[in-house]
PDB file of C-alpha atoms in Angstrom:
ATOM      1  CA  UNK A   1      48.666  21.008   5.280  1.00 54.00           C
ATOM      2  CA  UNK A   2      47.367  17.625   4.061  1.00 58.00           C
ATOM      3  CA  UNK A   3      46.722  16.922   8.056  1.00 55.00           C
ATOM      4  CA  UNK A   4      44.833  19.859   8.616  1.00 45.00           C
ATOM      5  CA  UNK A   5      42.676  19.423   5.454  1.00 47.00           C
ATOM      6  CA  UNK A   6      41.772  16.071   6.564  1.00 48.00           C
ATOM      7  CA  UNK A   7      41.304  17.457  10.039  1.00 45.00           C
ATOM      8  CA  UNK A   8      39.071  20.463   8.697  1.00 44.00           C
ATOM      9  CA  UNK A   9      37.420  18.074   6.501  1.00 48.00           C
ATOM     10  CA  UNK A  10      36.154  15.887   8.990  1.00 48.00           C
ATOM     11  CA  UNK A  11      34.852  18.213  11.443  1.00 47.00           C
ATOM     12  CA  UNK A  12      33.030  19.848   9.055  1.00 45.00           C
ATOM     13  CA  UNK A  13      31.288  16.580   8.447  1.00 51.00           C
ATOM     14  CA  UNK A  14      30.611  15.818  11.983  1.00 52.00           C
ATOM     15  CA  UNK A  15      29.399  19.466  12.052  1.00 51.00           C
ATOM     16  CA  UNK A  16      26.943  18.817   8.824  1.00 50.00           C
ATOM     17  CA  UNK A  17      26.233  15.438   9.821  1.00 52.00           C
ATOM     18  CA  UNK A  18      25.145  16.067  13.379  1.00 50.00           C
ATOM     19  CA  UNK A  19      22.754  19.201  12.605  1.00 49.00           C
ATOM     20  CA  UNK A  20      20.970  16.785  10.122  1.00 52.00           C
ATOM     21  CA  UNK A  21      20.626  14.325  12.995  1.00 55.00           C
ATOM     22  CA  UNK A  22      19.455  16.731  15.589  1.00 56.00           C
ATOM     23  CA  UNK A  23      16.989  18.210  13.128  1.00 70.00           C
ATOM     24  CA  UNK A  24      13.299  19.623  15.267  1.00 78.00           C
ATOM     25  CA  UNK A  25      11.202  17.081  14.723  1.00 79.00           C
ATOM     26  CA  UNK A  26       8.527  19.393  16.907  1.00 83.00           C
ATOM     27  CA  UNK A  27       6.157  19.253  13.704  1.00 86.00           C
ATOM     28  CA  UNK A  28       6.323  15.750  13.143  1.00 85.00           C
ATOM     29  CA  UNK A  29       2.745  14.327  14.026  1.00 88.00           C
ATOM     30  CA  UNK A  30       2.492  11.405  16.830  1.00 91.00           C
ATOM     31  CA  UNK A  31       0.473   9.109  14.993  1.00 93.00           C
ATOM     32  CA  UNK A  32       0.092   8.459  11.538  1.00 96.00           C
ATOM     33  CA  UNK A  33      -2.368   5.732  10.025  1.00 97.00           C
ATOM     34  CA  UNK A  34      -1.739   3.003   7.349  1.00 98.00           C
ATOM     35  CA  UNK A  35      -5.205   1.865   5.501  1.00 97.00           C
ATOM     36  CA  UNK A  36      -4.761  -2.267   5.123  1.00 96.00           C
ATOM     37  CA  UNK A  37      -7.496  -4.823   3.963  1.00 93.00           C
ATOM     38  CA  UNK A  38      -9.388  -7.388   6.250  1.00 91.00           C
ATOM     39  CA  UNK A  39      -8.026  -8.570   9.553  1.00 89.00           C
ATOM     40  CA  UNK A  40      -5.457 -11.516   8.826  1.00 87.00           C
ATOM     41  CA  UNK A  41      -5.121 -11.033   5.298  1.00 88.00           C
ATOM     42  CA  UNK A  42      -2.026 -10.032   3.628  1.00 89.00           C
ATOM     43  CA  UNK A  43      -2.266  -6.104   3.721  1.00 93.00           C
ATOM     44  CA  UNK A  44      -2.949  -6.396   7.153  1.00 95.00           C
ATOM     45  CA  UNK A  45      -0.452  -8.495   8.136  1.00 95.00           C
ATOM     46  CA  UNK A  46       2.307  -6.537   5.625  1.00 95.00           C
ATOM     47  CA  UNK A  47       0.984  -2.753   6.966  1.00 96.00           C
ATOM     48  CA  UNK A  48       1.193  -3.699  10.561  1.00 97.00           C
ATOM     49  CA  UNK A  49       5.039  -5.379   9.862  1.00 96.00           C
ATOM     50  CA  UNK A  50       5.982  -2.055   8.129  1.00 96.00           C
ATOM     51  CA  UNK A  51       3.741   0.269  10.633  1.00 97.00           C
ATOM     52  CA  UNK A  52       5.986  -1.619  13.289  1.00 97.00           C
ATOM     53  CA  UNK A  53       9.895  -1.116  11.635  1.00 97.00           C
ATOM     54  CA  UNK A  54       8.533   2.567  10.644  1.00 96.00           C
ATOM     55  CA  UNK A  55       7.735   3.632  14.405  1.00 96.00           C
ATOM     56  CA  UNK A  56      10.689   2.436  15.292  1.00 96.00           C
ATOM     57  CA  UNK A  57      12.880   3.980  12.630  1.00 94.00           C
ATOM     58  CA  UNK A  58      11.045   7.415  13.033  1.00 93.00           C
ATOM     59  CA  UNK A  59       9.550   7.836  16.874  1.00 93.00           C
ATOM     60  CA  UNK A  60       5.992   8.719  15.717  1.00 94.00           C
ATOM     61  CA  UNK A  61       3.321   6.016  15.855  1.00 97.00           C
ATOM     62  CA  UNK A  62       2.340   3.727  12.850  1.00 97.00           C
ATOM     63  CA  UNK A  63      -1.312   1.917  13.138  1.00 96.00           C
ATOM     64  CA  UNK A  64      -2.378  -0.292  10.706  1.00 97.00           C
ATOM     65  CA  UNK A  65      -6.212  -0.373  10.389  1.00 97.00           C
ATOM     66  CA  UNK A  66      -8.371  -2.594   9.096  1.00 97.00           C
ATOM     67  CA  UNK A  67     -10.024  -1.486   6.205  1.00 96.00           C
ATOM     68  CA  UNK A  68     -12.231  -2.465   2.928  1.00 93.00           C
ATOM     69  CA  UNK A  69      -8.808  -2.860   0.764  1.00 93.00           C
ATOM     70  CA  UNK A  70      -7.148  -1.048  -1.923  1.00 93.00           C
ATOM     71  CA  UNK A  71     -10.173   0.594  -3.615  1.00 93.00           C
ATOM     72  CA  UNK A  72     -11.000   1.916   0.149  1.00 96.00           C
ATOM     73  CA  UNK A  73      -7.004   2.811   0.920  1.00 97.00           C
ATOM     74  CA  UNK A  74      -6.510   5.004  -2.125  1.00 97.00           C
ATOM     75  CA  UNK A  75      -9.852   7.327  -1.346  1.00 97.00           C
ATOM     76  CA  UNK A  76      -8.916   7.199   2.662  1.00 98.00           C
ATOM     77  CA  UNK A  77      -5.696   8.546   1.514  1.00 98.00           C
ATOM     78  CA  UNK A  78      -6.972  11.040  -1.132  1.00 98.00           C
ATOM     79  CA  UNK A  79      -9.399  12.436   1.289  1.00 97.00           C
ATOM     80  CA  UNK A  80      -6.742  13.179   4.277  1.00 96.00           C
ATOM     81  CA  UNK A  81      -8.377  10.295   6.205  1.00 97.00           C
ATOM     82  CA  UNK A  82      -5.346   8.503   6.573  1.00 98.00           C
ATOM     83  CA  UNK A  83      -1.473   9.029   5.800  1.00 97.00           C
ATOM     84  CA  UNK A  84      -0.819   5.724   4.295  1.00 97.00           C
ATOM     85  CA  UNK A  85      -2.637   3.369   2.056  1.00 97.00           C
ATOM     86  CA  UNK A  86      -1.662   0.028   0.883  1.00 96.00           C
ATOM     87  CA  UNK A  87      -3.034  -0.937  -2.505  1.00 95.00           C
ATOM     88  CA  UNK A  88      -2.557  -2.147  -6.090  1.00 90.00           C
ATOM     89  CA  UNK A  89      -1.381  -0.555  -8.973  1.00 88.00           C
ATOM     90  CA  UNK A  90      -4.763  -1.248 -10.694  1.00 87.00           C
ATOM     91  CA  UNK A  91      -7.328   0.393  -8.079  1.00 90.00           C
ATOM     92  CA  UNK A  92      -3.759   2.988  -7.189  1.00 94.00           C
ATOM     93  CA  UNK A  93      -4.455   4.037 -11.648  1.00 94.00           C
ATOM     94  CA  UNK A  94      -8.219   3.927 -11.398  1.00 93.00           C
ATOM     95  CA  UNK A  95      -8.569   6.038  -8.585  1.00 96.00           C
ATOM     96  CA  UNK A  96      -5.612   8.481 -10.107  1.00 98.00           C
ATOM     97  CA  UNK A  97      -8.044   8.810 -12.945  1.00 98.00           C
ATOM     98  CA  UNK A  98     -11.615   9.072 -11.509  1.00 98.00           C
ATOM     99  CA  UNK A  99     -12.615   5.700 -12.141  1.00 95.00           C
ATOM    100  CA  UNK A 100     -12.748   4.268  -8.528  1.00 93.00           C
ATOM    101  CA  UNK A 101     -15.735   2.321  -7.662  1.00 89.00           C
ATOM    102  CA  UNK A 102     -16.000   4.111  -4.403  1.00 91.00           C
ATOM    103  CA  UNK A 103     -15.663   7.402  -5.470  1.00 94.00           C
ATOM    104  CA  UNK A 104     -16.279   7.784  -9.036  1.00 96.00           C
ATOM    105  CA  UNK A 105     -15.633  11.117 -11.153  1.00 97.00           C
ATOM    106  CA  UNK A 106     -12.908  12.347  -8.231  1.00 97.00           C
ATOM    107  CA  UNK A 107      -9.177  12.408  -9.633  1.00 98.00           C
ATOM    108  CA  UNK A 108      -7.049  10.592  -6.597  1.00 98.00           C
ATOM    109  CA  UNK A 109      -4.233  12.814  -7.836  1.00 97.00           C
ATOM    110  CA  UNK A 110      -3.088  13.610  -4.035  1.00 96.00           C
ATOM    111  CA  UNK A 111      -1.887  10.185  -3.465  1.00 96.00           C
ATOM    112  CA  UNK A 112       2.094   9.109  -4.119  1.00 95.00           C
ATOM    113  CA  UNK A 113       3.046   5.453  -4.542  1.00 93.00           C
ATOM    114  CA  UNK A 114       6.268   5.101  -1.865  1.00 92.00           C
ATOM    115  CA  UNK A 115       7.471   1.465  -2.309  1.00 90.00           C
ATOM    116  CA  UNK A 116       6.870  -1.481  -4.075  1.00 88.00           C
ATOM    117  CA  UNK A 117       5.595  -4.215  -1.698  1.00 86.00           C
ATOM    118  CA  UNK A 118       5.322  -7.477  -3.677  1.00 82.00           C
ATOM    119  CA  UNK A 119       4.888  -8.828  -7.201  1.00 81.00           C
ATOM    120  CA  UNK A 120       1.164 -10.663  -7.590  1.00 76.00           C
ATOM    121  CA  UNK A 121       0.633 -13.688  -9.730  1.00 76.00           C
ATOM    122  CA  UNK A 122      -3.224 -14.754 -10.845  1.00 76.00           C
ATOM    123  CA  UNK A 123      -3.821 -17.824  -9.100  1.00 81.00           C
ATOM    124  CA  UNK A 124      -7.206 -20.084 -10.114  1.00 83.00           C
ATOM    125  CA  UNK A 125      -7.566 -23.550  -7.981  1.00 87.00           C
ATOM    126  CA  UNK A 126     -10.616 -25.614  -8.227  1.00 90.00           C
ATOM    127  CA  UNK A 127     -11.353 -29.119  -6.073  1.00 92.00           C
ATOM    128  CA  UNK A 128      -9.874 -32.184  -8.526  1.00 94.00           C
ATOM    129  CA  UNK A 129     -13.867 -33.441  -7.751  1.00 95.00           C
ATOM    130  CA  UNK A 130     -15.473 -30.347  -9.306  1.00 92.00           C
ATOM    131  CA  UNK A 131     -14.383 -31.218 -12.934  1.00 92.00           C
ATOM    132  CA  UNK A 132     -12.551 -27.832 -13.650  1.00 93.00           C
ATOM    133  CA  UNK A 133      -9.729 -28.097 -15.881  1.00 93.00           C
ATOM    134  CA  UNK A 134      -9.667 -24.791 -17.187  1.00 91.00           C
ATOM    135  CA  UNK A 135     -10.588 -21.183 -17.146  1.00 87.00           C
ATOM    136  CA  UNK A 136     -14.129 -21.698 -19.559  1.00 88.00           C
ATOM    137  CA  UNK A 137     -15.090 -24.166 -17.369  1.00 91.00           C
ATOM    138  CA  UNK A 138     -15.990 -21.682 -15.022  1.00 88.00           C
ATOM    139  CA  UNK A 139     -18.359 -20.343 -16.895  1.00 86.00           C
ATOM    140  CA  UNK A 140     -21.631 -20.427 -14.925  1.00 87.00           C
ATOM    141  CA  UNK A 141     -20.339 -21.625 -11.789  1.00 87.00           C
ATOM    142  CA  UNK A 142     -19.719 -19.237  -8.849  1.00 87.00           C
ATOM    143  CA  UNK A 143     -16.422 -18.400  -8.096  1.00 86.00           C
ATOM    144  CA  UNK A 144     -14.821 -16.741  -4.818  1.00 86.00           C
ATOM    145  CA  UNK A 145     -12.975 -13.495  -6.278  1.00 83.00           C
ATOM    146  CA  UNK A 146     -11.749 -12.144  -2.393  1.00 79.00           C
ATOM    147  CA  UNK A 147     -13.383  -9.319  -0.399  1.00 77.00           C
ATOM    148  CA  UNK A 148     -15.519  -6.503  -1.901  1.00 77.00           C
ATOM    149  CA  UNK A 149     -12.900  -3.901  -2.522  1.00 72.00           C
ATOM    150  CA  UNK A 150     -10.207  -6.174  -2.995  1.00 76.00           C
ATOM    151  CA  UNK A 151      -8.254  -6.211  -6.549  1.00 79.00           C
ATOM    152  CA  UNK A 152      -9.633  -9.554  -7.070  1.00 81.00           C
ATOM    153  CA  UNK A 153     -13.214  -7.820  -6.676  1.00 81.00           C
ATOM    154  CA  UNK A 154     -11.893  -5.237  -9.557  1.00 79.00           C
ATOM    155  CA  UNK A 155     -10.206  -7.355 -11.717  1.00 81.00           C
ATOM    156  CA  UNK A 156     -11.746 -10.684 -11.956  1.00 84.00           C
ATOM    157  CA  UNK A 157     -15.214  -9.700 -13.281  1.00 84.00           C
ATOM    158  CA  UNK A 158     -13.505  -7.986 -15.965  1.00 83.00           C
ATOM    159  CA  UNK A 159     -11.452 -10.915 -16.839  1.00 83.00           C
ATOM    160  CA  UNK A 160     -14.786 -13.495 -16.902  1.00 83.00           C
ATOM    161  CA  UNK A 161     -16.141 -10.983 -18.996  1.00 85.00           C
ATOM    162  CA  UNK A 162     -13.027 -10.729 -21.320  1.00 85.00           C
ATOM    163  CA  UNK A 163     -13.083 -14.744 -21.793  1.00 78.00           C
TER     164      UNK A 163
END
């Protein structure tokens, strides 16, 4: 008995296991496309990585295209334009609540965060000749915050302004 339980047991695994394998994937699109930042720069780099072990893992094409950046991903996304987005959780909760400076008043509540990519640390260098020690000595001086769109672009305005 303990033979044919084991025996039974298996096959019926096989059996499960198999039909989950050989599921119709008839409805599964052929392309899908993954929103990124500016040629070169991280999210472009990261999407097209992941676009690349995705298409392999699933069959169906994964582009990564260059885009204006996480402000831009989220709406591209919320609008159907593309499938995937990449973006920070600061433009990803500002465009979940209507406050996206590219499409302000319009709830991105259609768009799903799927995986963590990377933790972000603020990072502030200044030439040793320029005489910047610290964060107020910024003040008046013009700083590069990143490309419009960009969190940078969101978030460092609102931190000059805080200090």
């Amino acid at each position: 008995m303990k033979t044919f339980t084991t025996l039974f047991t298996s096959a019926l695994f096989t059996a499960v296991a198999g039909s989950t394998l050989a599921d119709d994937r008839s409805d599964w699109p052929n392309s899908l496309t993954i929103g990124t930042g500016s040629q070169g720069a991280t999210y472009y780099i990261y999407g097209s990585g992941w676009g690349n072990i995705a298409s392999e893992a699933t069959g169906a094409n994964f582009g990564a295209e260059v885009t204006g950046g996480p402000v831009q991903n989220a709406t591209l996304v919320q609008m159907g334009e593309h499938e995937f987005g990449m973006v920070t959780m600061g433009p990803a909760y500002q465009a979940w609540v209507g406050e996206s400076a590219l499409a302000p008043g319009v709830e991105h509540t259609d768009i799903r965060a799927v995986f963590p990519m990377y933790q972000t640390a603020l990072q502030v260098i200044a030439l040793e000749s320029s005489g910047i020690e610290s964060i107020a000595d910024l003040d008046g001086k013009t700083v590069g915050i990143g490309p419009a769109g960009g969190t940078g672009d969101l978030y460092y305005p609102q931190l000059f302004d805080a200090l």
